Short mmCIF file of C-alpha atoms and ligand atoms in Angstrom, two decimals:
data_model
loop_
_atom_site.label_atom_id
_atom_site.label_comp_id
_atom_site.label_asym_id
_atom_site.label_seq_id
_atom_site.Cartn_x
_atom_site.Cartn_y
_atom_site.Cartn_z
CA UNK A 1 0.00 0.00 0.00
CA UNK A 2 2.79 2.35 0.56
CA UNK A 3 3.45 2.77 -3.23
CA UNK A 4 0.06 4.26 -3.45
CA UNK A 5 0.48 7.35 -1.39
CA UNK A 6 3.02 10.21 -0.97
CA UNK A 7 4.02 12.55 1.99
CA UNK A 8 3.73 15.88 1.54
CA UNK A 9 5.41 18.58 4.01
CA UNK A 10 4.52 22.23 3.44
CA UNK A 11 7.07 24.91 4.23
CA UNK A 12 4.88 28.46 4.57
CA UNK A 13 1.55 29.27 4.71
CA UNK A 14 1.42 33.13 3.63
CA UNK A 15 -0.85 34.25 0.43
CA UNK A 16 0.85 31.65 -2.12
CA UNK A 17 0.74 28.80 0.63
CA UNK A 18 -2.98 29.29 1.98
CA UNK A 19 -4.58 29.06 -1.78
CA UNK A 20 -1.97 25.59 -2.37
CA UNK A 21 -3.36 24.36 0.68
CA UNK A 22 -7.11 24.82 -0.65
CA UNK A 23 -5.98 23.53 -4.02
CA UNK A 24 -4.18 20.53 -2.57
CA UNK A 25 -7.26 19.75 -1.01
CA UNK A 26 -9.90 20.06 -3.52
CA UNK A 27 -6.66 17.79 -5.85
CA UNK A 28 -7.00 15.72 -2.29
CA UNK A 29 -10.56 14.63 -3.22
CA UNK A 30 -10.90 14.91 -7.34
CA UNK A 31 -7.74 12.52 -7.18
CA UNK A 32 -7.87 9.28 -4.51
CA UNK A 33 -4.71 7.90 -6.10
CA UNK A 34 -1.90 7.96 -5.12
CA UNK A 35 -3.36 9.07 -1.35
CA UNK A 36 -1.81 12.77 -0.85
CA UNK A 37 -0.84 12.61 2.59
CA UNK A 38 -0.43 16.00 3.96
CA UNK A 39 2.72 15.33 7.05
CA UNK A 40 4.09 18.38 8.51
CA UNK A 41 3.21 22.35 7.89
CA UNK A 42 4.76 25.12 9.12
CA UNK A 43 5.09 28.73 9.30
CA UNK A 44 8.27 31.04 10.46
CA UNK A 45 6.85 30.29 14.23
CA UNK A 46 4.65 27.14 14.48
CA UNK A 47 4.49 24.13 12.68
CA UNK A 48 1.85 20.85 12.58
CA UNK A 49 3.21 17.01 12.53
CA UNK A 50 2.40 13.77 14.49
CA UNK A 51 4.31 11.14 14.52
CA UNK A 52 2.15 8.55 12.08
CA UNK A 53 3.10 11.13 9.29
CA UNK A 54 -0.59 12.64 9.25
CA UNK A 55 -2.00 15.85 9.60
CA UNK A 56 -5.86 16.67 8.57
CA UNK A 57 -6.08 18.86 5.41
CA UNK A 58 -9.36 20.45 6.28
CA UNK A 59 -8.68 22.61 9.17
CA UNK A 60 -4.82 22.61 9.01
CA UNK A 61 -4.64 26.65 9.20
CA UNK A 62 -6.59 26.81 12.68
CA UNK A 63 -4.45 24.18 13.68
CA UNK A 64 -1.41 25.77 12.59
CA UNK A 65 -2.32 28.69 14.13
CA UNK A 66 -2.80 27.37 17.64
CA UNK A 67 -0.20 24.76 17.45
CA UNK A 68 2.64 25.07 20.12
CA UNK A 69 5.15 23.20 18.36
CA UNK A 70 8.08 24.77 16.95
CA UNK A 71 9.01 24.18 13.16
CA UNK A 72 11.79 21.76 13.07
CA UNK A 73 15.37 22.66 12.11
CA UNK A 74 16.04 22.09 8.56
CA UNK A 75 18.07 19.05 8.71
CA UNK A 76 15.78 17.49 10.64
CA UNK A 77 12.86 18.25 8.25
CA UNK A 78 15.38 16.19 5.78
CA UNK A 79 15.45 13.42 8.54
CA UNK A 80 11.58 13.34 9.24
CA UNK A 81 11.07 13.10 5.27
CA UNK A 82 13.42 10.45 3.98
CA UNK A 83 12.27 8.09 7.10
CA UNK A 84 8.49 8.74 5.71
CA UNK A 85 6.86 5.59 4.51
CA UNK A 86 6.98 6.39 0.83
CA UNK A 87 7.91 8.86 -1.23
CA UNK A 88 8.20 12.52 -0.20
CA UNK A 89 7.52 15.95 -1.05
CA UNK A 90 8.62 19.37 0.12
CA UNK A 91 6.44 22.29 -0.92
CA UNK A 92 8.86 25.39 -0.27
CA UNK A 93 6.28 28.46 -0.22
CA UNK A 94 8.67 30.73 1.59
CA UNK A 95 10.88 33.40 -0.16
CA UNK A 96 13.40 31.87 2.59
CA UNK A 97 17.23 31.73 1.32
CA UNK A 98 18.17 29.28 4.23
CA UNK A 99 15.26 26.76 2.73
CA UNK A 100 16.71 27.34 -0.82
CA UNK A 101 20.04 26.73 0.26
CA UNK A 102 19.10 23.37 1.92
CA UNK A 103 18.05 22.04 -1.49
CA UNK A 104 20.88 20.20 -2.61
CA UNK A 105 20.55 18.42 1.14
CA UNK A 106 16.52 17.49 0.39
CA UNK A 107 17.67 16.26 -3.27
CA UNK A 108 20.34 14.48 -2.32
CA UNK A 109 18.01 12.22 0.51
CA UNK A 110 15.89 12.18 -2.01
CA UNK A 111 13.19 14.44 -1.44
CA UNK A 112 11.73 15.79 -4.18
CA UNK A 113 10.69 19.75 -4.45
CA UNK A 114 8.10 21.88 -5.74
CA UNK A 115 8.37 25.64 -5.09
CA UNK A 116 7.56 29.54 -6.62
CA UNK A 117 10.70 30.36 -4.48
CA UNK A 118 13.15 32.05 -6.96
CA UNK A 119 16.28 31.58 -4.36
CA UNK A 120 17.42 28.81 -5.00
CA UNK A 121 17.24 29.49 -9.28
CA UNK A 122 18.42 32.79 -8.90
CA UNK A 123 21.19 32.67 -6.38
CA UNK A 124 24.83 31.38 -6.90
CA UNK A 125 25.47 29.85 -10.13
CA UNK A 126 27.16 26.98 -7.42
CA UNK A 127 23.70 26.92 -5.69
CA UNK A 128 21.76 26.05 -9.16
CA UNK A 129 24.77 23.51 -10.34
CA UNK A 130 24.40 21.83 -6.92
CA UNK A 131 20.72 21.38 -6.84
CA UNK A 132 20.76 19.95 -10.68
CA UNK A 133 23.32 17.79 -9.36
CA UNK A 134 21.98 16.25 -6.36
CA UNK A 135 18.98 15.84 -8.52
CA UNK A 136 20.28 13.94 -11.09
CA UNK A 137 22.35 11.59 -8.48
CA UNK A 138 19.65 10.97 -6.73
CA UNK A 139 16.45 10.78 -8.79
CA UNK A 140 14.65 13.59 -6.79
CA UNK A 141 12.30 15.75 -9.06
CA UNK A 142 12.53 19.45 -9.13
CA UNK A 143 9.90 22.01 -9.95
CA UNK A 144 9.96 25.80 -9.81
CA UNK A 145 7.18 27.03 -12.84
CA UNK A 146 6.00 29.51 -10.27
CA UNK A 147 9.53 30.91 -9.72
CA UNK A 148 8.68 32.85 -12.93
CA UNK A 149 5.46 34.44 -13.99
CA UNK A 150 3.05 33.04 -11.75
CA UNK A 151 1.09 29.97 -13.25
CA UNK A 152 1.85 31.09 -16.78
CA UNK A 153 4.05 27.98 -19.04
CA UNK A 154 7.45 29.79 -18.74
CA UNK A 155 9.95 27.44 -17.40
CA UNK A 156 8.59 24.49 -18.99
CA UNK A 157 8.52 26.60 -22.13
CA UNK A 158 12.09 27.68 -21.96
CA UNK A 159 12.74 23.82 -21.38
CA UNK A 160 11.01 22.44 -24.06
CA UNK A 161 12.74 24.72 -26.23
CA UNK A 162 15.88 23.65 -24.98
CA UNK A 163 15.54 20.09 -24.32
CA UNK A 164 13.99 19.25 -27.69
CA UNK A 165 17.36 21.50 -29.36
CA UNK A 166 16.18 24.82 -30.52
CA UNK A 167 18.05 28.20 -29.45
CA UNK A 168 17.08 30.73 -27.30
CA UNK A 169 18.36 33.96 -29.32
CA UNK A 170 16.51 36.66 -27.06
CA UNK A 171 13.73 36.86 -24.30
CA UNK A 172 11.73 40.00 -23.65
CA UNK A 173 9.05 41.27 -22.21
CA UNK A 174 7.02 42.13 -18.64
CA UNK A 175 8.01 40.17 -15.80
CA UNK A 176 6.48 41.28 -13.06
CA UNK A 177 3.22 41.24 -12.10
CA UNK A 178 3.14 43.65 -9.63
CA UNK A 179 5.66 46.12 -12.22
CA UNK A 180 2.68 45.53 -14.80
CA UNK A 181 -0.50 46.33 -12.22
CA UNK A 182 1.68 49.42 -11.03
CA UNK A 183 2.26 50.71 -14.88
CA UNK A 184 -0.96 50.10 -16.39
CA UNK A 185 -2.93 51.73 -13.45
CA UNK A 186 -0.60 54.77 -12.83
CA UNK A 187 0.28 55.08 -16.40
CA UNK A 188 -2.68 53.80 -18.23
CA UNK A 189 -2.79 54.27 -22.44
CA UNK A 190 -6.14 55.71 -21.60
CA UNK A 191 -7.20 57.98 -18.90
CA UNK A 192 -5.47 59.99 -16.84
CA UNK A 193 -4.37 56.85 -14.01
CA UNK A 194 -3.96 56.58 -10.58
CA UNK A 195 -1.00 57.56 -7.55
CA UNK A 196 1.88 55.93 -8.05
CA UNK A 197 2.28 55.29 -3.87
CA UNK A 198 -0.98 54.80 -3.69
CA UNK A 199 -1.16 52.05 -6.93
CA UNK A 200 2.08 50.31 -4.55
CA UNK A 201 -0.45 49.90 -1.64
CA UNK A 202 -2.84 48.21 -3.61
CA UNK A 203 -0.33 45.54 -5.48
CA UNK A 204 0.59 44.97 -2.19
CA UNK A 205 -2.85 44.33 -0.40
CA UNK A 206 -3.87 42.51 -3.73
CA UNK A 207 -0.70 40.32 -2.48
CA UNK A 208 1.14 40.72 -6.15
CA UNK A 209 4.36 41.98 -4.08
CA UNK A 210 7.32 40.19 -2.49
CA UNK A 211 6.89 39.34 1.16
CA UNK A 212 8.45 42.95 1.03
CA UNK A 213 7.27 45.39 -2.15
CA UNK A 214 11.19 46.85 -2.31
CA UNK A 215 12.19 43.36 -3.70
CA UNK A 216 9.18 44.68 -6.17
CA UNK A 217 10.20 48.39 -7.00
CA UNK A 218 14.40 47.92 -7.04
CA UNK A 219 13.95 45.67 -9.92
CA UNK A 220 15.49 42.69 -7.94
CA UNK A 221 12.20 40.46 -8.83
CA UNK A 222 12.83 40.68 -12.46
CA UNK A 223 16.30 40.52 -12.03
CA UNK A 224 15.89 37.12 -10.57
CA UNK A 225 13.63 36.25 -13.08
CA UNK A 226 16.01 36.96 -15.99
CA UNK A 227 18.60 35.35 -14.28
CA UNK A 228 16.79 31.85 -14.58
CA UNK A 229 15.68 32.04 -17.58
CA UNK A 230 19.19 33.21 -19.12
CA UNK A 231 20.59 30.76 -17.35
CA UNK A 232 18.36 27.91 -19.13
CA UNK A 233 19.33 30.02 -21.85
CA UNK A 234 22.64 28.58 -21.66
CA UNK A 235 23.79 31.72 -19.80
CA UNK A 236 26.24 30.89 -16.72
CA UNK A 237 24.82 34.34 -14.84
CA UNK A 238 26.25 34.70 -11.62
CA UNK A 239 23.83 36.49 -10.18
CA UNK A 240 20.98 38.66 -10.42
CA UNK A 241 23.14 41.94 -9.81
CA UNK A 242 25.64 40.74 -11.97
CA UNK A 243 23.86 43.27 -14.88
CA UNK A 244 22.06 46.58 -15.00
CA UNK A 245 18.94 46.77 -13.27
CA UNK A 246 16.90 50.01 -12.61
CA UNK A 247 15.42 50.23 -9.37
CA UNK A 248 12.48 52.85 -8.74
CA UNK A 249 12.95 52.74 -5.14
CA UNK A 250 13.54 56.70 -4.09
CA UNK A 251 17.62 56.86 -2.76
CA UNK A 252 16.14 59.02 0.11
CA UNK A 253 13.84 55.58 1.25
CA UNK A 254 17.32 53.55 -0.13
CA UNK A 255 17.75 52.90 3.60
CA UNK A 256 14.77 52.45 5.54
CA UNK A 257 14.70 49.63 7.83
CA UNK A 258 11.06 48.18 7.29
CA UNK A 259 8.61 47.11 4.50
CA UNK A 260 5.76 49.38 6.09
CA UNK A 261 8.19 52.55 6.75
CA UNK A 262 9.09 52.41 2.85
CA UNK A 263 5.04 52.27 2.68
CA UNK A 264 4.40 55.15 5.00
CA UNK A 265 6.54 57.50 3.43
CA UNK A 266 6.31 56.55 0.17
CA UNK A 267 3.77 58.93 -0.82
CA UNK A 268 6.27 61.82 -0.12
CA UNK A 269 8.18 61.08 -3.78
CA UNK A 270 5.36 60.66 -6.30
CA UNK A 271 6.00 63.66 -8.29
CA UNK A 272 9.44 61.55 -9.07
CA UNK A 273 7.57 59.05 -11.29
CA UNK A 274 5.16 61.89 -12.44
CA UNK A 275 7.88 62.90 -13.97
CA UNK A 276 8.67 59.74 -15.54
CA UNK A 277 5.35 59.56 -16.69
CA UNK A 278 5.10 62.82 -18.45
CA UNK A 279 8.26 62.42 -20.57
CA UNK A 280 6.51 60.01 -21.91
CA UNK A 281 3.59 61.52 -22.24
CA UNK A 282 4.96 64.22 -24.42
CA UNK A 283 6.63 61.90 -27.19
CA UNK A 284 2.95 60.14 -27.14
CA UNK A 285 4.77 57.27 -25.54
CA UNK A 286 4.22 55.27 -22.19
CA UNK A 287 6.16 54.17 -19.50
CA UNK A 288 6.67 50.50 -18.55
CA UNK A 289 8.79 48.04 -16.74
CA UNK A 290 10.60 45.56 -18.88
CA UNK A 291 13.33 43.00 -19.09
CA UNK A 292 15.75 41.54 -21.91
CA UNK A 293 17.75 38.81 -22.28
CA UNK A 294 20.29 38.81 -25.58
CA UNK A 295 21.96 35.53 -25.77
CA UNK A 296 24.53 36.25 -28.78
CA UNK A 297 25.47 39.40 -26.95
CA UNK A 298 25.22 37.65 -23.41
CA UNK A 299 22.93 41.11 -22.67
CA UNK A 300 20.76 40.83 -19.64
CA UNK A 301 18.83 44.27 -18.18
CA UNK A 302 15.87 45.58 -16.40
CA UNK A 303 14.39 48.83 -16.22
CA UNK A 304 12.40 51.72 -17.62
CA UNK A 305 11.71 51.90 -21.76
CA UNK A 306 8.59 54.13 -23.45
CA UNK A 307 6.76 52.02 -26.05
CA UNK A 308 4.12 53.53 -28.60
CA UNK A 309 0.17 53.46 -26.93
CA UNK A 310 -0.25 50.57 -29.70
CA UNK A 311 2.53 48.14 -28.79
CA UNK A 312 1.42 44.93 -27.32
CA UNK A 313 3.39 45.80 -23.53
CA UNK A 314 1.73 49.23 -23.55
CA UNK A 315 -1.68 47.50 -24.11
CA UNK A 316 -1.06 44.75 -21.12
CA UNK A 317 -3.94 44.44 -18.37
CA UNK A 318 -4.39 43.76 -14.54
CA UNK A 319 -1.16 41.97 -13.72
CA UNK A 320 -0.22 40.42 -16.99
CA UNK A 321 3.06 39.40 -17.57
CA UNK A 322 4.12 39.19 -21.27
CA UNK A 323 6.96 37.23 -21.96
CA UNK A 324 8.21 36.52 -26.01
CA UNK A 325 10.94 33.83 -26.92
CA UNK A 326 12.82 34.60 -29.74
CA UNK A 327 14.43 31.20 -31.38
CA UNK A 328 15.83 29.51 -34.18
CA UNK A 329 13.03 27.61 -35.47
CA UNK A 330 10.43 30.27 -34.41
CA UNK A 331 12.41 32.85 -36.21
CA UNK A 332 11.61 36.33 -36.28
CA UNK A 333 7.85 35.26 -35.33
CA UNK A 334 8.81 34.74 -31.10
CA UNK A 335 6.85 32.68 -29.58
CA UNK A 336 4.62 34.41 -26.80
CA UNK A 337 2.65 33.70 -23.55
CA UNK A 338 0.52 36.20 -21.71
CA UNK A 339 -1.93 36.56 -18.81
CA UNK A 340 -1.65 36.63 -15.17
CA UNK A 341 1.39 36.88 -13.62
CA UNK A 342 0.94 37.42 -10.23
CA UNK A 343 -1.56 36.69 -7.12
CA UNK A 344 -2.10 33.90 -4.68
CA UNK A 345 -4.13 31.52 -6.95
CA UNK A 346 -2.73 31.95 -10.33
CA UNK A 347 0.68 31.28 -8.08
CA UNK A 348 -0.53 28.15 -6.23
CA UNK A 349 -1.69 26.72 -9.54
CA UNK A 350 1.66 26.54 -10.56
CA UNK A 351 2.74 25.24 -7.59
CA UNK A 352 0.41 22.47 -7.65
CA UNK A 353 0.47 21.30 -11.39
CA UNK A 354 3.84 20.88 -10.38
CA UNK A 355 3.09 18.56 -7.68
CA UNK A 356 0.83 16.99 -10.31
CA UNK A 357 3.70 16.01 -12.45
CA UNK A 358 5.88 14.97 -9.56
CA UNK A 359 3.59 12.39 -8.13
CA UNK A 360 2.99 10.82 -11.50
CA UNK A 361 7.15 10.41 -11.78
CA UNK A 362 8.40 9.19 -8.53
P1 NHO B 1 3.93 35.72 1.96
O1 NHO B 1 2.45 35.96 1.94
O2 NHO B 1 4.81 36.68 2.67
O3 NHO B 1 4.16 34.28 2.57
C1 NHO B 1 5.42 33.73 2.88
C2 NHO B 1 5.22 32.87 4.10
O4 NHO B 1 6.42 32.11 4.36
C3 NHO B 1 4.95 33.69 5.34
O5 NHO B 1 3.80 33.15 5.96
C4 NHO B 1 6.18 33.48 6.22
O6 NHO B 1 5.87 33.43 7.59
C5 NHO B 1 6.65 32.11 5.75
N1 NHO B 1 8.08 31.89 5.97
C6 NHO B 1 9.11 32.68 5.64
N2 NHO B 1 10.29 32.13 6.01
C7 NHO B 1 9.99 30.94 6.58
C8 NHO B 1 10.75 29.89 7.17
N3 NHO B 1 12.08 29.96 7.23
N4 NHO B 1 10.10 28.81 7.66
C9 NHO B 1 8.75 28.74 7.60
N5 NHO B 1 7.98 29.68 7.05
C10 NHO B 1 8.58 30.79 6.55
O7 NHO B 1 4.49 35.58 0.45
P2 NHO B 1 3.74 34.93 -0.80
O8 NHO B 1 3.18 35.99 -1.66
O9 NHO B 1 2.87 33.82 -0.35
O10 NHO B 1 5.00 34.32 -1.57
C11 NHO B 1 5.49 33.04 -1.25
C12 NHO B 1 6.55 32.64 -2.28
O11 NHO B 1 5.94 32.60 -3.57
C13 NHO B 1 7.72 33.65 -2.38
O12 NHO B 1 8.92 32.93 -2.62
C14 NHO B 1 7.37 34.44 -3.62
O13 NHO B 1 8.52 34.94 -4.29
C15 NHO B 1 6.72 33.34 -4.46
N6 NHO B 1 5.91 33.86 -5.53
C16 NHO B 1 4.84 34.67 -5.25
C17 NHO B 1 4.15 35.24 -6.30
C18 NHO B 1 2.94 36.09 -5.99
O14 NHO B 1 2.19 36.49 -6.90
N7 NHO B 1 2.67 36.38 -4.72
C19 NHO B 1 4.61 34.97 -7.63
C20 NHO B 1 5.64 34.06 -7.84
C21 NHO B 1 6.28 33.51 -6.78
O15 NHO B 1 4.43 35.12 -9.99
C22 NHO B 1 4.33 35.81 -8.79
C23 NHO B 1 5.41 36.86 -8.75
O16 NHO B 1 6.46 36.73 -9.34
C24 NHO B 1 5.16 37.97 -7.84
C25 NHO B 1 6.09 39.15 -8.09
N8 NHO B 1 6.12 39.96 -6.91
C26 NHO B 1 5.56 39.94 -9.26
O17 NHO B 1 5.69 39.52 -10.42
O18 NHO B 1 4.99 41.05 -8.99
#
């Protein structure tokens, strides 16, 4: 019987985590086989686990949230999951660097890992060639769609392409979700638009940020982005500061020690990016907040460009991301995906049809 179930542990329980968590229950139900055995949770603080390896899906959160146990040391998370009866799973919905860093540790015990943590991708280029190698020694499956536009086909894309021997010549486009939401609501091709602090408050409360929206504005998000994908590129990026990136973070706020205190005061420098946005406005143009990867030229940068009121990225809506591969066989046609590319449940999905296509391999 143990063949037909796996053990799931679930690391984080913040916007992304709490909409897996209803997805992995509904998938719980519509799917009876394998049995998805839900066996320890945790937050920063608290975490759920019994010794039999089972915790209740239903009313996990309430129990999370009055739990008294401590979440277990990383190592011993590793311990826990490779002495589970079958097969294991860790769900990493933390933007935690210690967790990414413990990969290679999971994979190598064989654990295998779903996450839309970019950390691990977009760290050390000796943090990605570790975790592809204790993979590959060890059989472990790896999964990270969400690490890159939300639920949206962008890493499998990029490894299709690559896998089945095309070239990836150039990638362009939007990247960021919350970048997108920010540009096409304070800088709208129609209408005059909205506050840019204000606009920052609302990406955040529709939880399109980073745990904290300066990972957002400084460009770093994208950054991190474009370093995965230009690293499946065939790219051996460092780092994601390795290469220009604009940030929009005000030098004044440069140094302020919180999330919320960059919030607060904030609204003090808007009539910076009004000024953005009416440079633009006289050349007819608007303002938006893009990315580029040139492979020949081994180019990678983020930041600010004007594009006509009729180009596709000036045209984007909600939180789209917009994302073109330019390749060998697709030629000067790229090939393009669009839609969504941030928020809880668009994220989780990724998450989770990731889980999806690790049960049906180990
Ligand atoms: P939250 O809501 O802050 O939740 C994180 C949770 O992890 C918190 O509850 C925290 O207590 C817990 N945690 C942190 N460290 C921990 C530790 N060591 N042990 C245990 N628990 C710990 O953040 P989100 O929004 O739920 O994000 C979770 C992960 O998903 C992050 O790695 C984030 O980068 C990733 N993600 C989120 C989104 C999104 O839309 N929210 C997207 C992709 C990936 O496509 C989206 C995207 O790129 C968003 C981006 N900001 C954009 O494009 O605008």
């Amino acid at each position: 019987t143990t063949a037909n179930q796996v053990f799931i542990a679930v690391i984080g329980a913040g916007g992304v985590g709490k909409c897996f968590l209803s997805q992995l229950s509904a998938l719980a139900k519509r799917r009876p086989t394998p049995k998805l055995n839900l066996c320890y949770i945790s937050s920063s603080k608290k975490a759920v686990f019994n010794s039999d390896y089972s915790v209740g899906i239903e009313n996990v959160l309430q129990e999370l949230a009055s739990s008294s146990k401590s979440p277990m040391a990383l190592p011993q998370i590793a311990d826990y999951l490779a002495a589970a009866p079958s097969k294991a799973i860790l769900v990493d919905n933390t933007s935690s660097q210690d967790i990414a860093d413990a990969y290679p540790l999971f994979l190598s015990r064989g654990i295998s890992i779903v996450t839309p943590n970019k950390k691990a991708f977009s760290g050390s280029y000796k943090l990605w060639q570790d975790i592809f190698t204790a993979a590959s020694i060890s059989g472990a499956k790896l999964y990270h769609e969400s690490s890159c536009g939300a639920g949206l086909p962008i890493i499998s894309t990029i490894k299709d392409l690559v896998d089945t021997g095309d070239e990836v010549t150039k990638i362009e486009g939007v990247f960021s979700g919350t970048m997108s939401f920010l540009f096409n609501s304070f800088a709208p091709v129609e209408g005059a638009g909205g506050q840019w602090s204000a606009e920052v408050k609302k990406a955040k409360d529709l939880g399109y940020t980073e745990p904290d929206p300066r990972d957002d504005l400084n460009g770093l998000d994208v950054a991190r982005k474009l370093t995965i994908l230009a690293r499946y590129s065939g790219l051996p990026v460092e780092s994601p500061t390795s290469f220009p990136v604009q940030s929009l973070i005000p030098k004044e706020l440069e140094t302020v020690s919180s999330g919320d205190e960059f919030l607060e005061k904030l609204p003090q420098f808007d009539s910076q990016m009004e000024e953005i946005k009416l440079a633009a406005e006289k050349q007819g143009k608007v303002v938006r907040f893009v990315g580029s990867i040139d492979v020949a030229s081994k180019a990678v940068k983020v930041g600010l460009e004007t594009f006509d009121k009729s180009h596709p990225i000036a045209a984007l809506k909600g939180s789209d991301n917009i994302i073109s591969f330019y390749t060998k066989r697709y030629g000067s046609n790229p090939l393009i995906i669009q839609g969504a590319g941030a928020g809880g449940d668009v994220t989780a999905m990724g998450v989770t049809a990731d889980l999806i296509k690790v049960i049906s391999q180990i």
